[in-house]
Coordinates of C-alpha atoms in Angstrom, one line a residue:
X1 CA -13.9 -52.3 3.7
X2 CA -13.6 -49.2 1.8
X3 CA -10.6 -47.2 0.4
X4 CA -9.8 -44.2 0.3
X5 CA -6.7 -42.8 -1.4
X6 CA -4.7 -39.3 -0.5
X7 CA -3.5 -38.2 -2.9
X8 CA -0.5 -34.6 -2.9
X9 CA 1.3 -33.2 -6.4
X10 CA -0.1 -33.5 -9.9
X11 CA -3.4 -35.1 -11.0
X12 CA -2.1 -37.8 -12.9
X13 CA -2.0 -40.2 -10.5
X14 CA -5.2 -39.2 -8.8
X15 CA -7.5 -39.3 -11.9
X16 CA -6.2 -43.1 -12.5
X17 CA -6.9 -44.1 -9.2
X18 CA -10.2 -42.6 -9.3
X19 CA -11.1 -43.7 -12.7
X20 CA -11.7 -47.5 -10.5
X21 CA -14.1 -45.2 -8.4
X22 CA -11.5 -45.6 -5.3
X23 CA -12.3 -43.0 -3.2
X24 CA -9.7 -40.0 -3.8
X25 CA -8.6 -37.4 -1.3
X26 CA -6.9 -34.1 -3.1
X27 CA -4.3 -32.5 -1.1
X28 CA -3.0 -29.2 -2.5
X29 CA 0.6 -29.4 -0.5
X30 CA 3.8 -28.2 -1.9
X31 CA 7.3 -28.1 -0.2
X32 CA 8.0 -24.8 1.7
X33 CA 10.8 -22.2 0.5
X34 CA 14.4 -24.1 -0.2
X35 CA 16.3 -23.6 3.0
X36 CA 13.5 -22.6 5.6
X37 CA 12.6 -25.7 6.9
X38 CA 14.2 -25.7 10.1
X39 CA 13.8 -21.5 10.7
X40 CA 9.8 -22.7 9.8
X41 CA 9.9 -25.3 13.0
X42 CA 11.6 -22.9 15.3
X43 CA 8.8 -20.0 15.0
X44 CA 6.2 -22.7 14.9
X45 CA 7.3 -24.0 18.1
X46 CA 7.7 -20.4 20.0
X47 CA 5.0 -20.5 22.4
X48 CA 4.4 -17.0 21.8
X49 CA 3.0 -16.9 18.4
X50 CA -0.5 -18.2 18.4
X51 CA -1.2 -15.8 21.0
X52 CA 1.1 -13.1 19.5
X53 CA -0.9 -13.3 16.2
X54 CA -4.3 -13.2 17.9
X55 CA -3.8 -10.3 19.7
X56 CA -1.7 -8.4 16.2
X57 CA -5.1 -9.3 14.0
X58 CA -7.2 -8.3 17.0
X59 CA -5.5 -4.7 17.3
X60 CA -5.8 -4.3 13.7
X61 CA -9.3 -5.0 13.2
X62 CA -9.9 -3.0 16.2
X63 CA -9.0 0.6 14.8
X64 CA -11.3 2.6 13.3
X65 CA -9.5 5.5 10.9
X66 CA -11.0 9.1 11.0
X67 CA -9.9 12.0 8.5
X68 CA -9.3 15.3 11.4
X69 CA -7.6 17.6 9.6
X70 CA -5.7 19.0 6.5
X71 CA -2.8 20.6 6.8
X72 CA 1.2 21.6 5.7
X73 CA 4.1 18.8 6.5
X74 CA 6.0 21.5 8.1
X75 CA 3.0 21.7 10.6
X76 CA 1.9 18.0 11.5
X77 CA 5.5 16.0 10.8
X78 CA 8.0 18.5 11.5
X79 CA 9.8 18.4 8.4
X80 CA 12.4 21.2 7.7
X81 CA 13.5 23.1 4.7
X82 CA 15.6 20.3 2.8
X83 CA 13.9 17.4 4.6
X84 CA 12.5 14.8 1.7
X85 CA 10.7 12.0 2.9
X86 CA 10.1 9.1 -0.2
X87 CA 7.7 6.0 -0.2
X88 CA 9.6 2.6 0.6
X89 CA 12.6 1.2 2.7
X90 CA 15.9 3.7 3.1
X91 CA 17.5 4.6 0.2
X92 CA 20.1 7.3 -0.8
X93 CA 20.2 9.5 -4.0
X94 CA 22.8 7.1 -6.1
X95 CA 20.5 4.6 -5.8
X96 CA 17.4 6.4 -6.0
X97 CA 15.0 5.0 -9.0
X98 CA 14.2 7.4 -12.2
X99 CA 10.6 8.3 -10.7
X100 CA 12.1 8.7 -7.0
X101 CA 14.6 10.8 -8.2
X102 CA 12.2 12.8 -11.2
X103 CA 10.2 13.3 -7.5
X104 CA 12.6 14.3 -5.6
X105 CA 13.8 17.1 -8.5
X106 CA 10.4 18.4 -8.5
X107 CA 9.9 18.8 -4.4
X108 CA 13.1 20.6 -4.2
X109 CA 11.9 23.2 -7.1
X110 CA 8.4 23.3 -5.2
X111 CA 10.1 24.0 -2.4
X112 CA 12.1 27.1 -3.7
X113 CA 15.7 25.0 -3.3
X114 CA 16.3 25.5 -7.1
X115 CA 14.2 27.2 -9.9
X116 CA 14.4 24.3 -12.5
X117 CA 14.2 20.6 -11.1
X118 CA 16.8 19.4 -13.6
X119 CA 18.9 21.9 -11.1
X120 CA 18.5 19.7 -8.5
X121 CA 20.5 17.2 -9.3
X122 CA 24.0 18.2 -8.1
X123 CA 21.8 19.1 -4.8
X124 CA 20.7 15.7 -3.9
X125 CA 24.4 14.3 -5.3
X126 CA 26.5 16.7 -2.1
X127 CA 23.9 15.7 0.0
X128 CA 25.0 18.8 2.3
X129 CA 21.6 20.3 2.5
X130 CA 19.0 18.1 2.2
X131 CA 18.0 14.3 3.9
X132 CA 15.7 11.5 2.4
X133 CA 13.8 9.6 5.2
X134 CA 11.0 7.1 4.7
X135 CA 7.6 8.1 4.9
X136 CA 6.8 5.2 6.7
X137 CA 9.4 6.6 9.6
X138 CA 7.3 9.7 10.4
X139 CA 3.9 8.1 10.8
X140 CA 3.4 8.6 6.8
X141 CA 2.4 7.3 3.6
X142 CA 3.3 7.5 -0.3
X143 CA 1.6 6.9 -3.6
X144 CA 4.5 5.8 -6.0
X145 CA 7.5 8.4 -5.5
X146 CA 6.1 8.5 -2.5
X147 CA 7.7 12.2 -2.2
X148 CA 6.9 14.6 0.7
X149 CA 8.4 17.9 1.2
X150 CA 7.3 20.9 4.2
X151 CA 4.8 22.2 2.3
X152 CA 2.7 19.9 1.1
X153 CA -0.7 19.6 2.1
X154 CA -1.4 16.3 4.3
X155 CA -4.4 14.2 5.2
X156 CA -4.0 13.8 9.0
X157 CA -6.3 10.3 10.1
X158 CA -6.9 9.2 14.1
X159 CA -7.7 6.5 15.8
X160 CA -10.6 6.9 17.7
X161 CA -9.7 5.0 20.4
X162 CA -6.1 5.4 20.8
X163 CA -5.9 9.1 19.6
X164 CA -2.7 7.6 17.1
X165 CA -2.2 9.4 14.0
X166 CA -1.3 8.8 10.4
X167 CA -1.1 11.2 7.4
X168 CA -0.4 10.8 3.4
X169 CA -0.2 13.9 0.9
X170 CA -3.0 14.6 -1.6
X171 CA -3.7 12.9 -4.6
X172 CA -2.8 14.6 -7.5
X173 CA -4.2 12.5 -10.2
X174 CA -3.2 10.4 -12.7
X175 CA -0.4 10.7 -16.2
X176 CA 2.2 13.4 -15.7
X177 CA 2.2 14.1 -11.7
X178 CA 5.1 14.4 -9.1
X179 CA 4.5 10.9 -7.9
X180 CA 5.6 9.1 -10.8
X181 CA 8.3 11.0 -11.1
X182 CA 7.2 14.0 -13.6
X183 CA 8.5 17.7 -13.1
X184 CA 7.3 19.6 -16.1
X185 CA 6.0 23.2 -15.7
X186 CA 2.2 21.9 -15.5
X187 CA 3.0 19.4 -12.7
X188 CA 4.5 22.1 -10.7
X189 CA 1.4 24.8 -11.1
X190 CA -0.8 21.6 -10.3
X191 CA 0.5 21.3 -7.1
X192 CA 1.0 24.6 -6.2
X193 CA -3.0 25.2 -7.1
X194 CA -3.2 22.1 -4.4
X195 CA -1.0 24.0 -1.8
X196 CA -2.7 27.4 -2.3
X197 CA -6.0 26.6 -2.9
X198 CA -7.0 22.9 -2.8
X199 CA -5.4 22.4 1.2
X200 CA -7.0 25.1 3.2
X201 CA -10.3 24.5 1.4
X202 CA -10.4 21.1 2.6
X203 CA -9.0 22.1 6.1
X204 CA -11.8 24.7 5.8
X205 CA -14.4 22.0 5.2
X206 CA -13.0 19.3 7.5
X207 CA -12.2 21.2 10.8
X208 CA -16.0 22.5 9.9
X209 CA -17.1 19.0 9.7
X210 CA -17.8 16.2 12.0
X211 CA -14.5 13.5 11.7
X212 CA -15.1 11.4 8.0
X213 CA -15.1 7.7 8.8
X214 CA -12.9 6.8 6.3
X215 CA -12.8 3.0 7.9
X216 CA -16.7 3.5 7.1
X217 CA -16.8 4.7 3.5
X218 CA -13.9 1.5 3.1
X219 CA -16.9 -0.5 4.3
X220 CA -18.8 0.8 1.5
X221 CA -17.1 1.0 -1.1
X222 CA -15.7 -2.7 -1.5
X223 CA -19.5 -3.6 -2.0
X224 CA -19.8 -0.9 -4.6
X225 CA -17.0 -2.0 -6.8
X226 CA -13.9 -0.1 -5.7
X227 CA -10.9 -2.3 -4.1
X228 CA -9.3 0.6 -2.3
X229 CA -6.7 0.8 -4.4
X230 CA -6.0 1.0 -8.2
X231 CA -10.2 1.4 -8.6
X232 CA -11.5 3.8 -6.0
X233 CA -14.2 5.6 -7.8
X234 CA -16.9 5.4 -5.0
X235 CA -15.0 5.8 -2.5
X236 CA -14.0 9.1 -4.0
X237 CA -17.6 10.1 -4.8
X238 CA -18.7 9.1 -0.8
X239 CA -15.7 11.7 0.5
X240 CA -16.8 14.7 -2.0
X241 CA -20.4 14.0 -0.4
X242 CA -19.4 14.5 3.2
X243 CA -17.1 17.7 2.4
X244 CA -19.3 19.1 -0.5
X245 CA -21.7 21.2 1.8
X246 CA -19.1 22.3 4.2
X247 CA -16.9 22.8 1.4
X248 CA -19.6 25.4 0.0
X249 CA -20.4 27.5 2.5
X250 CA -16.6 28.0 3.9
X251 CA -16.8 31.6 2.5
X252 CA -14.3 30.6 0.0
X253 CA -14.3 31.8 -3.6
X254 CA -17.1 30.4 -5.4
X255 CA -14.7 29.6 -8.4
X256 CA -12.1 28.4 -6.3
X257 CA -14.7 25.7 -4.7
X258 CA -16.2 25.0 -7.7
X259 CA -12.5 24.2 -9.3
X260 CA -11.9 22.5 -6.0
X261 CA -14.6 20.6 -6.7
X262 CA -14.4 19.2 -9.9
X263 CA -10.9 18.2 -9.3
X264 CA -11.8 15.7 -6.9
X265 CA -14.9 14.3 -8.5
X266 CA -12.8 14.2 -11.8
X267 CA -9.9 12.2 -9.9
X268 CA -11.4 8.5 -9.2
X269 CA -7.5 7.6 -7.5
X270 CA -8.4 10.5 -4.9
X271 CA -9.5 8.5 -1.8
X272 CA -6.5 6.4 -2.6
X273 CA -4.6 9.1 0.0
X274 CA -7.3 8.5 2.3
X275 CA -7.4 4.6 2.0
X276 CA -3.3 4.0 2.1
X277 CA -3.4 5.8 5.9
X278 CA -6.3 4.4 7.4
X279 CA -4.9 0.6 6.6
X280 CA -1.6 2.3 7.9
X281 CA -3.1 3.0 11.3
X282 CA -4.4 -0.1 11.4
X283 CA -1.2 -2.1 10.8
X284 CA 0.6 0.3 13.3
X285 CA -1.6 -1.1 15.8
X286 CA 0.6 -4.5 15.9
X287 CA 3.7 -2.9 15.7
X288 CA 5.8 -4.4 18.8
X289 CA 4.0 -7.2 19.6
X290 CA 7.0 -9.8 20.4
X291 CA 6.4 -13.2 18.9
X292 CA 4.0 -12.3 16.2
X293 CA 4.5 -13.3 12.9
X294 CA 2.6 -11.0 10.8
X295 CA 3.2 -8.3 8.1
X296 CA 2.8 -4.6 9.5
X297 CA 4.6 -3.2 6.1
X298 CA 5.1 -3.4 2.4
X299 CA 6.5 -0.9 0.8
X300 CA 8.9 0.3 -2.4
X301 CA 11.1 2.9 -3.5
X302 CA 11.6 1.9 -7.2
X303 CA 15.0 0.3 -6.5
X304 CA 14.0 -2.2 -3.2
X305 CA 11.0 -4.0 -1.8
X306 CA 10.4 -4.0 1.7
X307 CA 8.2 -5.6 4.6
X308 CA 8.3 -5.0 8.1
X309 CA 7.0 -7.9 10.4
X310 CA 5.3 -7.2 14.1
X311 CA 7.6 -9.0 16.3
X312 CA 10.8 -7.7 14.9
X313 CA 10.6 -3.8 14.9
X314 CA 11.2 -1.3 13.1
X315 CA 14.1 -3.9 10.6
X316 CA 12.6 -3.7 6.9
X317 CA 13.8 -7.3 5.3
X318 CA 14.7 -6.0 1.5
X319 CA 15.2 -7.3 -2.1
X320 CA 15.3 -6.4 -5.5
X321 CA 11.3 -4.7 -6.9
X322 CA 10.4 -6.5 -9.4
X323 CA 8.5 -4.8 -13.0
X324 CA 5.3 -5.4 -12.8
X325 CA 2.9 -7.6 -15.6
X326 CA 0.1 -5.3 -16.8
X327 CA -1.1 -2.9 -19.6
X328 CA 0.8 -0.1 -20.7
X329 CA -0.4 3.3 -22.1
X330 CA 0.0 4.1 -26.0
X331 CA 3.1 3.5 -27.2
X332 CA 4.6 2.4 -23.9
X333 CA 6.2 -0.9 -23.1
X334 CA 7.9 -3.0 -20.6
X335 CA 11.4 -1.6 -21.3
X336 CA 9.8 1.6 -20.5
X337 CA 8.5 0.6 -16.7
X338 CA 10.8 0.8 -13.3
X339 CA 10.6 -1.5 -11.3
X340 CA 7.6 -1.3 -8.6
X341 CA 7.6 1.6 -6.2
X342 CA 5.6 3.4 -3.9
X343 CA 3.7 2.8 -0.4
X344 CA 0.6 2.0 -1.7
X345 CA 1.1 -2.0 -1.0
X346 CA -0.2 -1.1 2.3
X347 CA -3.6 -1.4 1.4
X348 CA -2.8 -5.2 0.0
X349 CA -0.7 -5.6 3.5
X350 CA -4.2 -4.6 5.6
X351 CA -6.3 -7.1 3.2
X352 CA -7.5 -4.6 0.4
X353 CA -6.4 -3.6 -3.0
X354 CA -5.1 -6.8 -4.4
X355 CA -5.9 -9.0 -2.0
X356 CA -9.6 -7.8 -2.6
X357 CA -9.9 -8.2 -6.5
X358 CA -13.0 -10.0 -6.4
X359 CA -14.5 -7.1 -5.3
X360 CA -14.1 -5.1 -8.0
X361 CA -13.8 -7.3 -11.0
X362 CA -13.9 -4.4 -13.4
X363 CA -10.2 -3.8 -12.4
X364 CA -8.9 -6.4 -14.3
X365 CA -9.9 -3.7 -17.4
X366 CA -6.8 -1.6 -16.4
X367 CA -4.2 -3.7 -14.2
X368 CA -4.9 -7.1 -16.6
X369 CA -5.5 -10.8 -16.2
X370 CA -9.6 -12.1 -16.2
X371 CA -12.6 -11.9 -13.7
X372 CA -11.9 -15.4 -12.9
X373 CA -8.3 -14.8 -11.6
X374 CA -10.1 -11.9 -9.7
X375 CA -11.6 -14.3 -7.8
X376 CA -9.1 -16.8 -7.6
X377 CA -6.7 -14.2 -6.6
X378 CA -8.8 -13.5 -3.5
X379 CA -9.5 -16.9 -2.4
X380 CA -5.5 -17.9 -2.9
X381 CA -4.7 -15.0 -0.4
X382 CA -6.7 -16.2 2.4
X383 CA -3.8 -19.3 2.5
X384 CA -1.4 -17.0 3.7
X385 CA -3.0 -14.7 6.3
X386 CA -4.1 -15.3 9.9
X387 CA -7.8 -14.2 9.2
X388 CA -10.3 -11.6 7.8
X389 CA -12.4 -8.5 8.2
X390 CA -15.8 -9.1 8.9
X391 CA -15.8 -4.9 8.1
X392 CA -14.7 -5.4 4.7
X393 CA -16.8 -8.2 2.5
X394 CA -16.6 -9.3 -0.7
X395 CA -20.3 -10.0 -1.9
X396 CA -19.5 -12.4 -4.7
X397 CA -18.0 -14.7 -2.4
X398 CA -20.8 -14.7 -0.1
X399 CA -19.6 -11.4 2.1
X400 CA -16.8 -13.0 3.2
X401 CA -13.8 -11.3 4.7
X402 CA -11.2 -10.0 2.9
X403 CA -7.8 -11.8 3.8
X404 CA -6.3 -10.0 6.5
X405 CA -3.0 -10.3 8.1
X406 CA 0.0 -11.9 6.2
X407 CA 1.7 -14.3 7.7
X408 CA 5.3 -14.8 7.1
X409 CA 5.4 -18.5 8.4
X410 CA 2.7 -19.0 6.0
X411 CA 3.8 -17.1 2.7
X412 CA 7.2 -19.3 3.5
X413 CA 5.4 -22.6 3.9
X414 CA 3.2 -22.3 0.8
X415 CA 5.3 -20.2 -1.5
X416 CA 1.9 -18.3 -2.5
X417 CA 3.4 -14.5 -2.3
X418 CA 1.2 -11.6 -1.9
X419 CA -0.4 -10.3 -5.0
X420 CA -0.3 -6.2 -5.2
X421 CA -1.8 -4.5 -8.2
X422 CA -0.3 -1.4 -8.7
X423 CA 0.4 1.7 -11.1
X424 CA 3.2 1.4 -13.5
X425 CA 5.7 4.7 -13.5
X426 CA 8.5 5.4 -16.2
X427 CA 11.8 4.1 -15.5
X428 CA 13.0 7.8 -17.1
X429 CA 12.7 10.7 -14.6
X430 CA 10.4 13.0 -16.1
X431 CA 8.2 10.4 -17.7
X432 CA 5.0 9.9 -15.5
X433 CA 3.0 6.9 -15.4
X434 CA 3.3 4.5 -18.3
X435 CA 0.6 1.8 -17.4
X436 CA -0.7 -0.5 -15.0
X437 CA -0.3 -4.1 -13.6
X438 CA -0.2 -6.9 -11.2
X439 CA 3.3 -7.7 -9.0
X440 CA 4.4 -9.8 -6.4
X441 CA 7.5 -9.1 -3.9
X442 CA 10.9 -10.9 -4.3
X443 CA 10.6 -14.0 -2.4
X444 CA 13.5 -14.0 -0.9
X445 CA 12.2 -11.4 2.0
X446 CA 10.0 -13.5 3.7
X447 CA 12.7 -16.3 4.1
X448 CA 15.0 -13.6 5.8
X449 CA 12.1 -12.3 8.1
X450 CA 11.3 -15.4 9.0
X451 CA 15.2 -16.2 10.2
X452 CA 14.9 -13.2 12.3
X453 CA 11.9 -14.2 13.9
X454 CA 13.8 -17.6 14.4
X455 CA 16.6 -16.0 16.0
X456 CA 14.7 -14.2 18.1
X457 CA 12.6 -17.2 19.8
X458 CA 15.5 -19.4 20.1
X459 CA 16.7 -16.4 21.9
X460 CA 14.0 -16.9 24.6
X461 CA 14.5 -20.1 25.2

C-alpha cells in the first residue's frame, strides 16, 4: 500500500518526508484574515453569491467601451462654476493630500476663481463657494489628483449595448502637471493649450469618425507590451492612428494639428484616460447586483484608500493609502512621496495594469522589482478573482486571461491583496511626480467589506 503525505506551511517538513521518496502533496494554505472567520462562513453560505458573482463577471466582460465624443465638464457632467470633483473616496479640504490640494489650487486658478493658485487656499478653507465630489460619483474617472473642474476637456466612452456612459479628463503628460499636484505658470498654459486647442480638435476628429473601440485597441495592446496602465505606449500610438486622418482634414490650423499631434504621440501615458473609463464602464456594469462579492472600485485620494463592492452600493469601505515601493526621479526619495492617490487602480480592479504585469515585462524598468515577479505577480492575482478575460491575454503565459474580478471573500481568505502599480506624486503641493512604484491597499478594507456583505445575508435569512 502506498503513502502519500499532505503536507500545508513551510517546506521543512515536507522535504524530510520526501527525502524517504514518500509521496508528498504541497498545499499552499494559510489562515484567513484575524477576525473574519465567521463573517467568511456567513457570505459563503448566502445562496445568492455563486450566482450573484456569475452574473457580476458576466456583465463585466460583456461591455464593450467606445470613445463618442470630446467635450467640456460643464457640458457632459453638469458641473457648475465652483464644483471640483477629485479622484478617490470623499474627502474635504483639511484633509485633502499635498497633490489633491496643489490640484485643486490650480483648477480654481484655471477656472478664473483666483489669479494665483497659492490664492486659493483661503477659498477651499470657507468652503462657501466651492464643493469637492468624487469623480467616481458622476460617472467619472481621475489620474492621480484626479481633479476636474467645468471646463475641462472630457473623453466621453459608451457602451454599445446599454448606451451607459463614462468620461475621464485628458492626459496631460508626465513631471510637473495638474494631476500630481503642480500649479506653476507652465502647467496652467499647458492646459489651457488642451482646453483651447487640443479638445475641439479631437471632438473635431471623433464626432468625424466612426466610434474608437477602445475595448479593441485594449485587446491589442496587452499583446504589444503595454499593461494599460503605467506603460501604454501602443496603445497610444493605435488611438493617434484612428484620429490622425480625421484629425487632418478637420479644417483646423495646420500648426495647431501638427502641435496637436505631436503631443499625443510624444505622451506614451495618453491612452491611460482612455483605458481608466472603459474598465470603469465595465465595472459599472455589476453595480447593484445583491449578493455578489466582487470589487466594482478602487480608488485614492492621497489621504484614503477605497473599494466599492457589487452587492453593497454605492458604501466605499476606507483606510489609510499606503506610500508606494518604487523608483524615484533624481534626487527624490521616499520622504518626498504621498501616500498613493488617484483613480487609476481601476484598471487593476477590471484585471489590467498590475494585475497584468506579465504582459509588459519592460515595466518593471520604471515601477521596480524583476521580470520574474512580473510573472508571478500575474499568476498570484488569479487566487483572488472569480475569473478572466478571454479579451485580454497574456501571451507569455500561454494567452491566458488576465485575472478578472476581485473577490473580497477571497482576498480575505488568502491574505494575497491586490497589487496596483502606480505613479508616485510629491507629498508637497506644487511638486509634481517624484517616481514610480508598486502598492497594495490597507488590508483592513476587505475585512470591513466583507462584514457588510455578512450583515446583509444574514439579513435575508
Amino acid at each position: 500500500m502506498s503513502t502519500s503525505i499532505v503536507s500545508v506551511g513551510t517546506d521543512l517538513l515536507a522535504d524530510a518526508v520526501a527525502g524517504q521518496a514518500v509521496d508528498v502533496q504541497r498545499v499552499d494554505w494559510r489562515p484567513p484574515m484575524p477576525g473574519t472567520e465567521a463573517d467568511l462562513a456567513t457570505v459563503a453560505a448566502d445562496p445568492l453569491r455563486h450566482d450573484a458573482n456569475r452574473r457580476a463577471l458576466e456583465a463585466v466582460l460583456g461591455v464593450t467601451a467606445r470613445l463618442v465624443d470630446v467635450a467640456p465638464a460643464a457640458e457632459v457632467l453638469g458641473l457648475q462654476r465652483g464644483e471640483f470633483l477629485h479622484a478617490g473616496p470623499p474627502i474635504t479640504w483639511d484633509r485633502a493630500s499635498g497633490p489633491l490640494r496643489g490640484g485643486l489650487m490650480a483648477g480654481a486658478a484655471l477656472e478664473g476663481l483666483v489669479d494665483d493658485p497659492e490664492d486659493a487656499v483661503p477659498l477651499f478653507e470657507s468652503g462657501s463657494s466651492v464643493s469637492l465630489e468624487p469623480c467616481h460619483h458622476r460617472a467619472t474617472v481621475g489620474p492621480m489628483a484626479g481633479v476636474v473642474t467645468p471646463g475641462m476637456w472630457m473623453f466621453v466612452l459608451e457602451d454599445a449595448a446599454t448606451g451607459r456612459r463614462t468620461h475621464c479628463s485628458l492626459n496631460e503628460g508626465l513631471g510637473k502637471v495638474l494631476r500630481y499636484g503642480a500649479y506653476s505658470p507652465e502647467v496652467l498654459t499647458r492646459l489651457r493649450w488642451m482646453g483651447d486647442v487640443l479638445g475641439p480638435l479631437l471632438q473635431a476628429a471623433v464626432r468625424a469618425s466612426e466610434p474608437v473601440d477602445v475595448t479593441g485597441i485594449l485587446t491589442q495592446m496587452l499583446q504589444m507590451g503595454d499593461e494599460a496602465h503605467n506603460r501604454n505606449r501602443a496603445g497610444t500610438l493605435m488611438l493617434l492612428r484612428d484620429l490622425a486622418p480625421a484629425m487632418v482634414t478637420s479644417g483646423a490650423d495646420s500648426a495647431d494639428v501638427a502641435e496637436a499631434m505631436r503631443f499625443v504621440g510624444a505622451n506614451d501615458h495618453f491612452f491611460l484616460n482612455l483605458a481608466m473609463p472603459a474598465c470603469k464602464l465595465a465595472l459599472d456594469a455589476a453595480r447593484g447586483i445583491e449578493g455578489s462579492t466582487m470589487v466594482v472600485a478602487m480608488a485614492r485620494n492621497g489621504t484614503d484608500f477605497g473599494i466599492q463592492v457589487a452587492g453593497t452600493g454605492d458604501e466605499w469601505f476606507t483606510g489609510p493609502a499606503q506610500v508606494a515601493d518604487g523608483l524615484y526621479l533624481g534626487d527624490y526619495g521616499p520622504d518626498d512621496a504621498n501616500p498613493d492617490i488617484g483613480d487609476s487602480a481601476i484598471t487593476e480592479t477590471a484585471g489590467i495594469g498590475g494585475f497584468a504585469m506579465a504582459t509588459a515585462p519592460a515595466i518593471v524598468r520604471l515601477v521596480g522589482g524583476s521580470v520574474p515577479d512580473a510573472l508571478a505577480t500575474t499568476r498570484r492575482m488569479h487566487e483572488i478573482t472569480l475569473g478572466e478575460n478571454p479579451r485580454w491575454s497574456v501571451p507569455v503565459l500561454d494567452f491566458q486571461g488576465t485575472p478578472t474580478g476581485i473577490d473580497v471573500t477571497r482576498v480575505c481568505r488568502t491574505g494575497i491583496l491586490p497589487q496596483i502599480n502606480t505613479g508616485m506624486a510629491g507629498k508637497v503641493a506644487g511638486t509634481g511626480q517624484v517616481g514610480a512604484g508598486l502598492v497594495t491597499p490597507p488590508a483592513e478594507i476587505f475585512p470591513k467589506a466583507l462584514a457588510r456583505l455578512a450583515e446583509q445575508a444574514r439579513s435575508r435569512t
